[in-house]
Short mmCIF file of C-alpha atoms and ligand atoms in Angstrom, two decimals:
data_model
loop_
_atom_site.label_atom_id
_atom_site.label_comp_id
_atom_site.label_asym_id
_atom_site.label_seq_id
_atom_site.Cartn_x
_atom_site.Cartn_y
_atom_site.Cartn_z
CA MET A 544 36.22 25.44 -2.82
CA PRO A 545 36.29 28.01 -5.56
CA ALA A 546 33.21 28.14 -7.33
CA GLU A 547 34.61 27.52 -10.65
CA LEU A 548 36.11 24.29 -10.61
CA ASP A 549 35.66 20.96 -11.88
CA THR A 550 34.01 18.64 -10.02
CA SER A 551 33.15 16.02 -12.60
CA ILE A 552 36.48 12.97 -13.20
CA SER A 553 36.40 12.03 -16.96
CA LYS A 554 35.66 8.56 -18.64
CA SER A 555 38.54 8.33 -20.19
CA ASP A 556 40.61 9.13 -17.52
CA ARG A 557 42.42 5.20 -15.76
CA ILE A 558 42.94 4.92 -12.72
CA LEU A 559 44.67 2.40 -10.90
CA VAL A 560 44.05 1.58 -6.91
CA THR A 561 46.48 -0.12 -5.46
CA ILE A 562 46.37 -2.54 -2.37
CA CYS A 563 49.44 -3.13 -0.27
CA THR A 564 48.96 -7.24 1.44
CA TYR A 565 51.16 -9.20 3.81
CA ASN A 566 48.16 -11.55 5.71
CA GLU A 567 45.08 -10.63 4.36
CA ARG A 568 43.88 -13.82 2.28
CA GLU A 569 40.35 -14.01 3.68
CA ASN A 570 39.97 -9.96 3.14
CA ILE A 571 41.55 -9.54 -0.30
CA GLU A 572 38.67 -12.76 -1.22
CA GLN A 573 35.84 -9.94 -0.24
CA LEU A 574 37.56 -6.90 -0.80
CA LEU A 575 38.06 -6.48 -5.24
CA PRO A 576 34.85 -7.74 -5.91
CA GLU A 577 33.25 -4.68 -3.38
CA ILE A 578 35.71 -2.67 -5.65
CA ARG A 579 34.07 -3.32 -8.64
CA ARG A 580 30.84 -2.53 -7.56
CA TYR A 581 31.58 0.92 -7.18
CA VAL A 582 34.23 1.72 -9.20
CA PRO A 583 34.01 -0.48 -12.63
CA LEU A 584 36.06 1.79 -14.83
CA ALA A 585 39.13 0.45 -12.44
CA GLU A 586 42.06 -0.84 -12.91
CA ILE A 587 43.90 -3.14 -9.22
CA LEU A 588 46.98 -3.46 -8.29
CA VAL A 589 47.77 -5.43 -5.41
CA VAL A 590 51.65 -5.55 -3.92
CA ASP A 591 51.58 -8.17 -1.79
CA ASP A 592 54.75 -9.73 0.11
CA SER A 593 55.33 -13.89 -0.56
CA SER A 594 51.92 -13.60 2.68
CA PRO A 595 52.21 -17.72 4.44
CA ASP A 596 48.44 -17.56 4.31
CA GLY A 597 48.10 -16.67 0.11
CA THR A 598 47.34 -13.92 -0.55
CA GLY A 599 49.69 -13.38 -3.62
CA ASP A 600 49.16 -17.20 -5.11
CA TYR A 601 45.03 -16.36 -4.96
CA VAL A 602 45.37 -12.76 -6.67
CA LYS A 603 48.11 -14.89 -9.45
CA VAL A 604 44.96 -16.57 -10.35
CA LEU A 605 43.31 -13.62 -10.78
CA THR A 606 45.63 -12.11 -12.71
CA ASP A 607 45.20 -14.51 -15.14
CA GLN A 608 41.49 -14.38 -15.18
CA ASP A 609 41.38 -10.52 -15.46
CA SER A 610 43.69 -8.68 -17.03
CA ARG A 611 42.14 -5.26 -15.72
CA ILE A 612 44.14 -7.27 -12.36
CA HIS A 613 47.91 -7.10 -11.22
CA LEU A 614 49.89 -7.64 -8.95
CA ILE A 615 53.49 -7.04 -7.52
CA SER A 616 55.09 -9.62 -5.60
CA ARG A 617 57.47 -9.71 -3.81
CA GLU A 618 59.87 -11.64 -1.88
CA GLY A 619 59.32 -11.54 2.28
CA LYS A 620 58.19 -8.59 4.16
CA LEU A 621 59.28 -5.02 3.18
CA GLY A 622 57.29 -3.37 5.36
CA LEU A 623 54.59 -0.61 4.06
CA GLY A 624 56.30 2.50 2.65
CA THR A 625 58.83 0.33 0.07
CA ALA A 626 55.80 -1.75 -1.26
CA THR A 627 53.66 2.00 -1.44
CA VAL A 628 56.47 2.78 -3.67
CA ALA A 629 55.80 -0.44 -5.55
CA ALA A 630 52.51 0.72 -6.13
CA PHE A 631 53.49 5.22 -7.01
CA GLU A 632 56.23 2.81 -9.53
CA PHE A 633 53.86 0.87 -11.35
CA GLY A 634 51.15 3.77 -11.53
CA ILE A 635 53.15 5.74 -13.25
CA ALA A 636 55.24 3.40 -15.23
CA GLY A 637 51.64 2.39 -16.44
CA GLY A 638 50.60 6.95 -16.91
CA TYR A 639 47.46 6.38 -15.02
CA ASP A 640 46.39 9.69 -14.33
CA PHE A 641 44.69 8.84 -10.07
CA LEU A 642 45.97 5.93 -8.48
CA ILE A 643 44.24 5.49 -5.18
CA ASN A 644 45.88 3.55 -2.92
CA MET A 645 43.73 1.39 0.57
CA ASP A 646 44.42 -0.87 2.82
CA ALA A 647 42.50 -4.28 2.17
CA ASP A 648 41.69 -5.49 5.32
CA PHE A 649 38.65 -2.65 5.69
CA SER A 650 39.13 -0.13 7.74
CA HIS A 651 38.70 1.77 4.16
CA PRO A 652 35.21 0.32 2.58
CA PRO A 653 34.81 0.64 -0.61
CA ARG A 654 31.73 3.57 -0.01
CA PHE A 655 33.31 5.79 -0.42
CA LEU A 656 35.60 5.25 -3.29
CA PRO A 657 33.04 8.24 -5.50
CA ASP A 658 33.46 10.42 -2.50
CA LEU A 659 37.70 10.17 -3.69
CA ILE A 660 37.72 10.10 -6.98
CA ALA A 661 35.11 12.57 -7.50
CA GLN A 662 37.61 14.85 -6.00
CA ALA A 663 40.57 13.89 -8.07
CA PRO A 664 39.83 16.14 -10.18
CA ASN A 665 40.26 19.24 -8.64
CA TYR A 666 42.54 18.90 -6.39
CA ASP A 667 46.71 16.64 -6.50
CA VAL A 668 45.87 14.84 -3.11
CA VAL A 669 42.71 13.54 -1.66
CA ILE A 670 42.79 12.49 1.88
CA GLY A 671 39.84 10.21 2.78
CA SER A 672 39.75 11.56 6.29
CA ARG A 673 38.54 10.26 10.08
CA TYR A 674 39.24 13.07 11.27
CA VAL A 675 37.37 16.72 9.31
CA PRO A 676 33.26 16.77 10.30
CA GLY A 677 31.44 14.07 8.90
CA GLY A 678 34.49 11.55 9.02
CA ALA A 679 34.69 8.76 12.65
CA ILE A 680 36.59 5.87 13.46
CA GLN A 681 34.56 2.27 14.71
CA GLY A 682 35.92 -0.55 16.85
CA TRP A 683 39.18 1.06 18.21
CA GLY A 684 39.75 1.13 21.57
CA PRO A 685 41.80 4.31 23.66
CA LYS A 686 44.90 3.48 23.72
CA ARG A 687 44.59 2.91 19.73
CA HIS A 688 42.96 6.96 19.80
CA LEU A 689 45.98 7.77 21.19
CA MET A 690 48.16 6.58 19.56
CA SER A 691 46.55 8.04 15.72
CA ARG A 692 46.29 11.05 17.52
CA GLY A 693 48.83 11.53 19.12
CA ILE A 694 51.07 11.43 15.38
CA ASN A 695 49.02 13.44 13.35
CA LEU A 696 49.79 16.00 15.96
CA TYR A 697 53.28 15.42 15.83
CA ALA A 698 53.49 14.54 12.03
CA ARG A 699 51.61 18.67 11.50
CA LEU A 700 54.25 19.79 14.12
CA PHE A 701 57.17 18.96 12.81
CA LEU A 702 56.18 18.75 9.11
CA GLY A 703 53.85 21.22 8.69
CA LEU A 704 51.30 19.97 7.26
CA LYS A 705 47.24 21.76 7.10
CA THR A 706 45.59 18.92 6.93
CA ARG A 707 44.04 16.71 9.61
CA ASP A 708 44.60 12.74 8.96
CA ASN A 709 48.23 12.97 7.75
CA SER A 710 49.17 8.63 8.45
CA GLY A 711 46.06 7.03 7.09
CA SER A 712 46.57 5.40 3.43
CA TYR A 713 43.52 5.87 2.23
CA ARG A 714 43.81 8.63 -0.52
CA CYS A 715 43.73 9.55 -4.16
CA TYR A 716 47.25 11.14 -5.77
CA ARG A 717 47.50 12.86 -9.13
CA VAL A 718 50.07 10.44 -10.65
CA SER A 719 51.48 13.54 -12.89
CA GLN A 720 52.40 14.49 -9.44
CA LEU A 721 54.30 11.75 -8.63
CA ALA A 722 55.95 11.65 -10.89
CA ARG A 723 57.69 15.13 -9.49
CA VAL A 724 58.65 13.02 -6.17
CA ASP A 725 62.79 11.22 -6.09
CA TRP A 726 61.07 8.34 -4.14
CA ARG A 727 63.26 5.12 -4.18
CA GLN A 728 64.80 7.75 -1.17
CA SER A 729 62.16 8.52 1.14
CA ARG A 730 63.77 8.11 4.52
CA ALA A 731 60.91 6.14 5.80
CA ARG A 732 60.02 1.93 5.57
CA GLY A 733 57.12 1.17 7.19
CA TYR A 734 54.29 3.35 8.92
CA ALA A 735 55.76 6.58 9.05
CA PHE A 736 55.91 6.71 4.71
CA MET A 737 52.03 8.41 5.25
CA GLU A 738 52.97 11.41 6.09
CA GLU A 739 56.84 11.49 4.39
CA ILE A 740 54.30 10.79 1.22
CA LEU A 741 51.85 14.37 1.64
CA PHE A 742 55.71 16.11 4.08
CA ARG A 743 57.48 15.63 0.17
CA LEU A 744 53.80 16.38 -2.52
CA ARG A 745 53.78 19.42 -0.52
CA ARG A 746 56.89 20.41 -0.09
CA ILE A 747 56.90 20.42 -5.06
CA GLY A 748 54.12 22.68 -4.50
CA ALA A 749 50.92 19.87 -4.63
CA THR A 750 46.89 21.11 -3.49
CA PHE A 751 45.51 18.38 -0.85
CA THR A 752 42.38 18.18 0.01
CA GLU A 753 40.09 16.08 3.51
CA VAL A 754 36.96 13.67 2.51
CA PRO A 755 35.18 12.74 5.33
CA ILE A 756 35.77 8.58 6.02
CA GLN A 757 34.79 6.52 8.51
CA PHE A 758 37.34 3.75 9.15
CA GLU A 759 36.76 0.61 10.52
CA GLU A 760 38.68 -1.81 12.05
CA ARG A 761 39.93 -4.43 11.08
CA ARG A 762 37.24 -7.20 9.37
CA PHE A 763 39.90 -10.06 9.83
CA GLY A 764 43.65 -11.34 10.24
CA GLU A 765 46.40 -9.42 12.58
CA THR A 766 47.23 -6.24 13.27
CA LYS A 767 50.57 -5.18 12.36
CA ILE A 768 51.29 -2.24 14.39
CA ASN A 769 52.92 -2.37 17.70
CA TRP A 770 54.56 0.72 19.51
CA LYS A 771 58.18 -0.34 18.05
CA GLU A 772 56.98 1.37 14.98
CA ALA A 773 55.23 4.17 16.16
CA VAL A 774 58.42 4.65 18.06
CA SER A 775 60.48 4.70 14.96
CA ALA A 776 58.37 5.84 12.03
CA GLY A 777 58.06 8.90 15.12
CA TRP A 778 61.80 9.17 14.18
CA VAL A 779 60.93 8.93 11.20
CA ILE A 780 59.16 12.36 11.09
CA ALA A 781 61.32 14.48 13.22
CA ARG A 782 64.34 14.28 11.29
CA LEU A 783 62.40 14.84 7.83
CA PRO A 784 62.44 17.57 7.70
CA PHE A 785 66.42 18.05 8.70
CA GLU A 786 67.34 15.93 5.81
CA THR A 787 70.00 17.82 4.04
CA SER A 788 69.90 15.24 0.55
CA ASP A 789 67.05 16.55 -1.78
CA ALA A 790 65.53 13.81 -2.26
CA THR A 791 61.98 15.32 -3.02
CA HIS A 792 62.38 15.33 -7.11
CA ARG A 793 63.35 13.31 -9.33
CA PRO A 794 66.60 13.95 -11.11
CA LYS A 795 65.88 14.72 -14.48
CA GLY A 796 66.03 11.90 -17.01
CA GLY A 797 65.42 9.64 -14.08
CA GLY A 798 63.02 7.79 -15.55
N1 GTP B 1493 53.15 -5.32 1.44
C1 GTP B 1493 53.08 -5.11 2.31
N2 GTP B 1493 52.05 -4.42 2.75
C2 GTP B 1493 52.21 -4.48 4.01
C3 GTP B 1493 53.54 -4.46 4.99
N3 GTP B 1493 52.49 -4.65 6.48
C4 GTP B 1493 51.43 -3.91 6.15
N4 GTP B 1493 51.20 -4.21 4.87
C5 GTP B 1493 49.28 -3.77 4.36
O1 GTP B 1493 49.49 -2.42 4.81
C6 GTP B 1493 48.07 -2.13 5.07
C7 GTP B 1493 47.76 -1.44 6.04
O2 GTP B 1493 47.66 -2.00 7.08
P1 GTP B 1493 47.59 -2.88 8.61
O3 GTP B 1493 47.74 -3.93 9.15
O4 GTP B 1493 45.83 -2.84 8.39
O5 GTP B 1493 48.30 -1.09 9.20
P2 GTP B 1493 46.78 -0.74 10.73
O6 GTP B 1493 45.92 -0.89 10.09
O7 GTP B 1493 48.29 0.64 10.84
O8 GTP B 1493 46.89 -2.02 12.03
P3 GTP B 1493 44.96 -2.94 12.18
O9 GTP B 1493 44.46 -3.06 10.57
O10 GTP B 1493 45.37 -2.27 13.46
O11 GTP B 1493 46.31 -3.89 11.06
C8 GTP B 1493 47.46 -3.93 4.74
O12 GTP B 1493 46.52 -3.48 3.79
C9 GTP B 1493 48.73 -3.82 4.86
O13 GTP B 1493 48.24 -5.92 4.69
C10 GTP B 1493 53.69 -4.63 4.58
O14 GTP B 1493 55.23 -5.07 4.52
N5 GTP B 1493 54.18 -5.20 2.86
MG1 MG B 1494 44.50 -2.17 9.48
#
């Protein structure tokens, strides 16, 4: 890292922590206070897809008590990709400086939030990375490791990404860079969106760094990923470099 970089974040910088949820009630109850502990000044947005377990209902009550907690409630499970787009649009419209995305299930421990934020002034995208020195994964079997390593290698080959952890969703973005991309044109509806974000931001010249995180297996609830999701993610990634329409740039006057 060049020595002249300023690693301090200004007190006036507005940070939005965004979390997409589907049936994460037990996790979210514990996660929100822990986020507050590590980044007391940040606002929090939950994008919930009418979780049958009442995740959205629980967060709704909190939004009535705390103006720094926000909820987008969507009708039915519409996928992690489109939920993330909804979070980006909220962050752009709300004029935040930095947007952090993390999973609800404690796989992205909030204790690493200060490390991401520390690099945010220096890079457009700070990736919480399992695959740089100091990074780790706890609790996965060999099949899951293989799936993740495979998709990352695949994304690096097809999309020319230089970063090592391209499939995780623990990241901090500079909102002014997110605002340059027309996310509504995104190809991926599901998990491939994580790679698509990096691909599009790289195309507009965004800068990247990775900080180590120790990823942990989800604390409560059930996994939503399966081989069908993985194969469909692979298909989307393979087609991205050949797309003809230019979804990368937000149309002028397009909000
Ligand atoms: N709003 C919304 N959130 C989703 C959807 N699918 C997954 N999520 C959330 O996205 C985050 C990542 O999903 P996970 O199911 O944890 O995916 P994963 O980490 O690859 O797999 P496991 O942790 O093993 O379940 C979690 O907070 C989920 O609740 C969806 O369709 N809509
Ligand atoms: Mg998870």
